[in-house]
C-alpha positions in Angstrom: 23.9 13.5 -8.1 21.0 12.1 -8.9 18.3 12.0 -6.2 15.3 9.8 -6.3 12.9 7.6 -4.5 14.1 4.4 -2.6 11.4 2.2 -4.9 10.4 3.5 -8.2 9.5 0.1 -9.9 11.1 -2.1 -12.6 10.5 1.0 -15.6 12.1 3.5 -13.5 14.9 1.7 -12.0 15.7 0.9 -15.9 16.1 4.3 -16.9 17.7 5.2 -14.2 20.6 2.4 -14.6 20.7 3.5 -18.5 21.1 7.0 -17.3 23.7 6.1 -14.8 25.7 4.1 -17.5 25.4 6.9 -19.4 27.2 9.1 -16.9 29.9 6.8 -14.9 30.8 9.8 -12.5 27.1 10.4 -11.9 26.1 8.8 -8.4 22.1 7.9 -6.5 21.6 9.1 -4.3 18.2 8.1 -2.6 15.1 10.2 -0.8 12.4 8.8 1.6 10.6 11.6 2.7 7.5 9.7 3.8 9.7 6.7 5.6 8.7 4.0 2.3 12.0 2.3 3.1 10.9 1.4 7.2 7.8 0.0 5.9 9.7 -2.1 3.7 11.9 -3.2 6.5 9.9 -3.8 9.2 7.4 -6.4 6.4 11.0 -7.9 6.2 11.1 -8.0 10.0 7.9 -9.7 9.9 7.0 -11.5 6.7 10.6 -12.4 5.6 10.0 -10.0 2.4 11.2 -6.3 2.1 7.9 -5.1 0.3 5.1 -2.6 0.8 2.3 -4.6 1.3 -1.0 -4.3 -0.4 -3.7 -3.1 2.7 -7.3 -3.5 2.0 -9.7 -1.1 4.1 -12.7 -2.8 2.4 -12.2 -5.8 4.0 -11.7 -4.8 7.4 -13.8 -4.3 10.6 -11.4 -2.1 12.7 -8.8 -0.2 11.4 -6.3 1.4 13.7 -3.7 4.4 12.6 -0.9 5.3 14.9 0.0 8.6 13.2 -0.7 7.2 9.6 -2.3 9.6 7.5 -4.3 7.1 5.7 -6.7 9.8 3.9 -4.0 12.0 3.0 -0.3 11.0 2.6 0.4 7.9 3.5 1.0 5.3 1.0 -1.9 5.9 -1.8 -4.6 7.8 -0.2 -6.6 8.1 -3.1 -7.1 3.9 -3.1 -7.8 4.0 0.5 -10.4 6.7 0.4 -12.2 4.7 -2.3 -11.7 1.7 -0.3 -12.9 2.9 2.9 -15.8 4.6 1.5 -16.9 1.8 -0.2 -16.6 0.0 2.8 -18.6 2.5 4.9 -20.9 2.4 2.0 -21.8 -1.3 2.7 -24.7 -2.4 5.2 -22.9 -4.3 8.0 -20.0 -3.9 6.7 -19.1 -0.5 8.4 -15.3 -0.3 9.1 -14.2 1.5 12.7 -11.3 3.7 11.8 -9.7 4.9 15.3 -6.7 7.4 14.6 -4.1 7.8 17.2 -1.9 11.1 16.8 -0.1 14.0 18.1 -1.6 16.3 15.2 -5.2 16.9 13.6 -4.8 14.8 9.7 -7.4 14.4 7.3 -7.5 10.8 8.8 -8.2 12.1 12.0 -10.8 14.1 11.0 -12.5 11.2 9.3 -12.1 8.8 12.0 -14.7 7.5 13.8 -12.3 7.7 17.3 -9.3 10.1 17.2 -6.9 10.0 20.2 -4.7 13.3 21.0 -1.5 11.7 22.0 1.5 13.5 22.7 4.4 13.0 20.1 6.4 11.4 22.7 3.5 8.7 23.4 3.1 7.4 20.0 5.3 5.0 20.0 5.0 3.9 23.9 1.1 3.5 23.3 1.6 1.4 20.1 4.2 -1.0 22.2 1.8 -0.9 24.9 -1.0 -2.2 22.2 1.2 -4.8 21.0 2.1 -6.0 24.6 -1.5 -6.4 25.1 -2.3 -8.3 21.9 0.2 -10.6 22.4 2.4 -9.8 19.2 5.6 -8.2 20.4 7.2 -8.6 24.4 8.0 -5.2 24.7 7.3 -1.9 27.3 5.8 0.9 26.8 4.3 2.9 29.6 1.6 5.0 28.8 -0.9 7.3 31.0 -3.2 5.8 33.3 -6.4 7.2 31.1 -4.5 5.6 27.7 -4.1 2.6 29.4 -7.8 2.0 30.1 -8.3 2.9 26.6 -5.8 0.8 25.2 -7.2 -2.3 26.9 -10.5 -1.5 25.1 -8.8 -1.5 21.7 -7.2 -4.5 22.3 -10.1 -5.9 23.1 -11.9 -4.4 20.2 -9.1 -6.0 17.7 -8.7 -9.5 19.2 -12.6 -9.6 18.5 -11.7 -8.7 14.6 -8.9 -10.8 14.4 -8.5 -11.8 11.0 -10.5 -8.8 9.7 -8.6 -6.0 11.6 -5.6 -3.6 10.6 -3.1 -1.6 12.7 -0.6 0.8 10.7 1.8 3.4 11.7 3.5 6.1 10.5 7.2 6.4 9.7 
């Protein structure tokens, strides 16, 4: 068995194809510990293309992360750290970073606002925010305190529409 990541790019895929052609009994097994394929599947559902989007934190005024450790382990932390640092250094362009997560992460430690959510409340809070923004017809029950905070967060995202970003861990 050849265990690989689901997406290796054109060169990596050619090398694997060459290997598999030379070893007819070999089989490729995909391992996706960071849930990258889930992001591609979500992008397919929302945009019609199965791809990992390119994110530009430096262009956002409000960044909301639901358990995605943007600056630590999520997709491209070096790029995101560079983008966020550059944006925070630009006068009048400092984006607000809001992290909702059950356990402290590098992103949570760097966030302007960090909400500690129980692990079981992350998905319902995301669903409730999506409903408040009118982007999904879903229901999610969250504690009353969180509901009030989500109302304020939805208003902040709405005010920054076109320059806001919501991301999730897998």
